[in-house]
Amino acid sequence: MTTDAELRGLLLDCLRLWDIAGAVTATADGLRVETATAACTIRRGPAPTRWFLATPTRTRPSPSIVALLSALRRALGADPGIRARIGAGAGIGLR
C-alpha cells in the first residue's frame, strides 16, 4: 500500500516533470494539489476504487495510481506527453 508521504512525493515529482508550479499539502480529507490555475483534492477510496480525485466541477474515481495521475494531469491542464510507439514504423519521426 502506498503511504500518504510516498504519494505526496510522487505528486511533487509529477508536477516537476509536467513543468507545473504547484504545491501538495496534507489535509484532513487527503492530499490537496494546488497550482496557479487549479486545485484538486485526492482521497483514498475502497476497492476497486483506490482513489478519488475531486476538482471544483467533479469527483472522479480511480482504480490505480496510474489512472489517478492521468486524471490529475488532465485536470491541471498539463500538456500530454509523448506516447511510446511499439512495432513497425515506431522510430519514424523520432530523433
PDB file of C-alpha atoms in Angstrom:
ATOM      1  CA  MET A   1       0.000   0.000   0.000  1.00  0.00           C
ATOM      2  CA  THR A   2       1.218   3.486  -0.841  1.00  0.00           C
ATOM      3  CA  THR A   3       1.592   5.821   2.123  1.00  0.00           C
ATOM      4  CA  ASP A   4       0.439   9.433   2.025  1.00  0.00           C
ATOM      5  CA  ALA A   5       4.080  10.560   2.240  1.00  0.00           C
ATOM      6  CA  GLU A   6       5.026   8.387  -0.766  1.00  0.00           C
ATOM      7  CA  LEU A   7       2.048   9.637  -2.767  1.00  0.00           C
ATOM      8  CA  ARG A   8       2.872  13.243  -1.885  1.00  0.00           C
ATOM      9  CA  GLY A   9       6.453  12.741  -3.083  1.00  0.00           C
ATOM     10  CA  LEU A  10       5.216  11.165  -6.312  1.00  0.00           C
ATOM     11  CA  LEU A  11       2.795  14.038  -6.924  1.00  0.00           C
ATOM     12  CA  LEU A  12       5.542  16.620  -6.355  1.00  0.00           C
ATOM     13  CA  ASP A  13       7.790  14.744  -8.805  1.00  0.00           C
ATOM     14  CA  CYS A  14       4.962  14.677 -11.372  1.00  0.00           C
ATOM     15  CA  LEU A  15       4.392  18.425 -11.052  1.00  0.00           C
ATOM     16  CA  ARG A  16       8.098  18.974 -11.775  1.00  0.00           C
ATOM     17  CA  LEU A  17       8.035  16.531 -14.688  1.00  0.00           C
ATOM     18  CA  TRP A  18       4.928  18.204 -16.149  1.00  0.00           C
ATOM     19  CA  ASP A  19       6.604  21.618 -15.652  1.00  0.00           C
ATOM     20  CA  ILE A  20       3.774  22.911 -13.452  1.00  0.00           C
ATOM     21  CA  ALA A  21       4.473  25.108 -10.431  1.00  0.00           C
ATOM     22  CA  GLY A  22       2.380  23.922  -7.534  1.00  0.00           C
ATOM     23  CA  ALA A  23       2.168  22.554  -4.027  1.00  0.00           C
ATOM     24  CA  VAL A  24       0.928  19.326  -2.476  1.00  0.00           C
ATOM     25  CA  THR A  25      -0.286  19.556   1.119  1.00  0.00           C
ATOM     26  CA  ALA A  26      -1.818  17.082   3.525  1.00  0.00           C
ATOM     27  CA  THR A  27      -5.344  17.875   4.706  1.00  0.00           C
ATOM     28  CA  ALA A  28      -7.868  16.116   6.915  1.00  0.00           C
ATOM     29  CA  ASP A  29      -9.524  14.725   3.753  1.00  0.00           C
ATOM     30  CA  GLY A  30      -6.375  13.612   1.884  1.00  0.00           C
ATOM     31  CA  LEU A  31      -3.883  15.497  -0.260  1.00  0.00           C
ATOM     32  CA  ARG A  32      -4.534  18.870  -1.871  1.00  0.00           C
ATOM     33  CA  VAL A  33      -2.766  19.750  -5.123  1.00  0.00           C
ATOM     34  CA  GLU A  34      -2.753  23.482  -5.861  1.00  0.00           C
ATOM     35  CA  THR A  35      -1.413  25.337  -8.876  1.00  0.00           C
ATOM     36  CA  ALA A  36      -1.924  28.888 -10.127  1.00  0.00           C
ATOM     37  CA  THR A  37      -4.911  27.764 -12.198  1.00  0.00           C
ATOM     38  CA  ALA A  38      -6.395  24.723 -10.422  1.00  0.00           C
ATOM     39  CA  ALA A  39      -6.927  22.994  -7.109  1.00  0.00           C
ATOM     40  CA  CYS A  40      -7.707  19.295  -6.621  1.00  0.00           C
ATOM     41  CA  THR A  41      -8.143  17.002  -3.637  1.00  0.00           C
ATOM     42  CA  ILE A  42      -7.074  13.357  -3.653  1.00  0.00           C
ATOM     43  CA  ARG A  43      -8.525  10.955  -1.110  1.00  0.00           C
ATOM     44  CA  ARG A  44      -8.455   7.211  -0.639  1.00  0.00           C
ATOM     45  CA  GLY A  45     -11.395   5.023  -1.564  1.00  0.00           C
ATOM     46  CA  PRO A  46     -12.452   1.411  -1.036  1.00  0.00           C
ATOM     47  CA  ALA A  47     -11.500  -1.302  -3.536  1.00  0.00           C
ATOM     48  CA  PRO A  48     -11.843  -1.366  -6.504  1.00  0.00           C
ATOM     49  CA  THR A  49     -11.794   2.444  -6.430  1.00  0.00           C
ATOM     50  CA  ARG A  50      -8.490   3.127  -4.711  1.00  0.00           C
ATOM     51  CA  TRP A  51      -8.548   6.899  -5.134  1.00  0.00           C
ATOM     52  CA  PHE A  52     -10.922   9.796  -5.709  1.00  0.00           C
ATOM     53  CA  LEU A  53      -9.801  12.975  -7.470  1.00  0.00           C
ATOM     54  CA  ALA A  54     -12.052  15.926  -6.645  1.00  0.00           C
ATOM     55  CA  THR A  55     -11.955  19.085  -8.755  1.00  0.00           C
ATOM     56  CA  PRO A  56     -14.246  22.094  -8.360  1.00  0.00           C
ATOM     57  CA  THR A  57     -16.552  20.626 -11.034  1.00  0.00           C
ATOM     58  CA  ARG A  58     -16.488  16.873 -10.434  1.00  0.00           C
ATOM     59  CA  THR A  59     -15.172  13.899  -8.469  1.00  0.00           C
ATOM     60  CA  ARG A  60     -13.558  11.046 -10.414  1.00  0.00           C
ATOM     61  CA  PRO A  61     -12.888   7.524  -9.136  1.00  0.00           C
ATOM     62  CA  SER A  62      -9.527   5.964 -10.000  1.00  0.00           C
ATOM     63  CA  PRO A  63      -8.719   2.267  -9.644  1.00  0.00           C
ATOM     64  CA  SER A  64      -4.926   2.807  -9.667  1.00  0.00           C
ATOM     65  CA  ILE A  65      -2.187   5.384  -9.207  1.00  0.00           C
ATOM     66  CA  VAL A  66      -1.623   5.391 -12.974  1.00  0.00           C
ATOM     67  CA  ALA A  67      -5.280   6.298 -13.604  1.00  0.00           C
ATOM     68  CA  LEU A  68      -5.112   8.882 -10.812  1.00  0.00           C
ATOM     69  CA  LEU A  69      -2.047  10.559 -12.345  1.00  0.00           C
ATOM     70  CA  SER A  70      -3.649  10.599 -15.796  1.00  0.00           C
ATOM     71  CA  ALA A  71      -6.796  12.235 -14.424  1.00  0.00           C
ATOM     72  CA  LEU A  72      -4.755  14.725 -12.384  1.00  0.00           C
ATOM     73  CA  ARG A  73      -2.663  15.648 -15.413  1.00  0.00           C
ATOM     74  CA  ARG A  74      -5.817  16.388 -17.411  1.00  0.00           C
ATOM     75  CA  ALA A  75      -7.411  18.292 -14.505  1.00  0.00           C
ATOM     76  CA  LEU A  76      -4.340  20.517 -14.186  1.00  0.00           C
ATOM     77  CA  GLY A  77      -4.250  21.175 -17.922  1.00  0.00           C
ATOM     78  CA  ALA A  78      -0.771  19.731 -18.414  1.00  0.00           C
ATOM     79  CA  ASP A  79       0.391  19.103 -21.956  1.00  0.00           C
ATOM     80  CA  PRO A  80       0.092  15.447 -22.983  1.00  0.00           C
ATOM     81  CA  GLY A  81       3.368  13.578 -23.045  1.00  0.00           C
ATOM     82  CA  ILE A  82       4.969  11.783 -25.954  1.00  0.00           C
ATOM     83  CA  ARG A  83       3.374   8.377 -26.406  1.00  0.00           C
ATOM     84  CA  ALA A  84       5.562   5.337 -26.858  1.00  0.00           C
ATOM     85  CA  ARG A  85       5.039   3.558 -30.149  1.00  0.00           C
ATOM     86  CA  ILE A  86       5.862  -0.089 -30.490  1.00  0.00           C
ATOM     87  CA  GLY A  87       6.037  -2.077 -33.720  1.00  0.00           C
ATOM     88  CA  ALA A  88       6.693  -1.382 -37.378  1.00  0.00           C
ATOM     89  CA  GLY A  89       7.444   2.262 -38.019  1.00  0.00           C
ATOM     90  CA  ALA A  90       7.927   3.045 -34.323  1.00  0.00           C
ATOM     91  CA  GLY A  91      11.114   5.008 -34.963  1.00  0.00           C
ATOM     92  CA  ILE A  92       9.698   7.156 -37.736  1.00  0.00           C
ATOM     93  CA  GLY A  93       9.775  10.848 -36.861  1.00  0.00           C
ATOM     94  CA  LEU A  94      11.611  10.364 -33.563  1.00  0.00           C
ATOM     95  CA  ARG A  95      15.014  11.914 -33.076  1.00  0.00           C
TER      96      ARG A  95
END
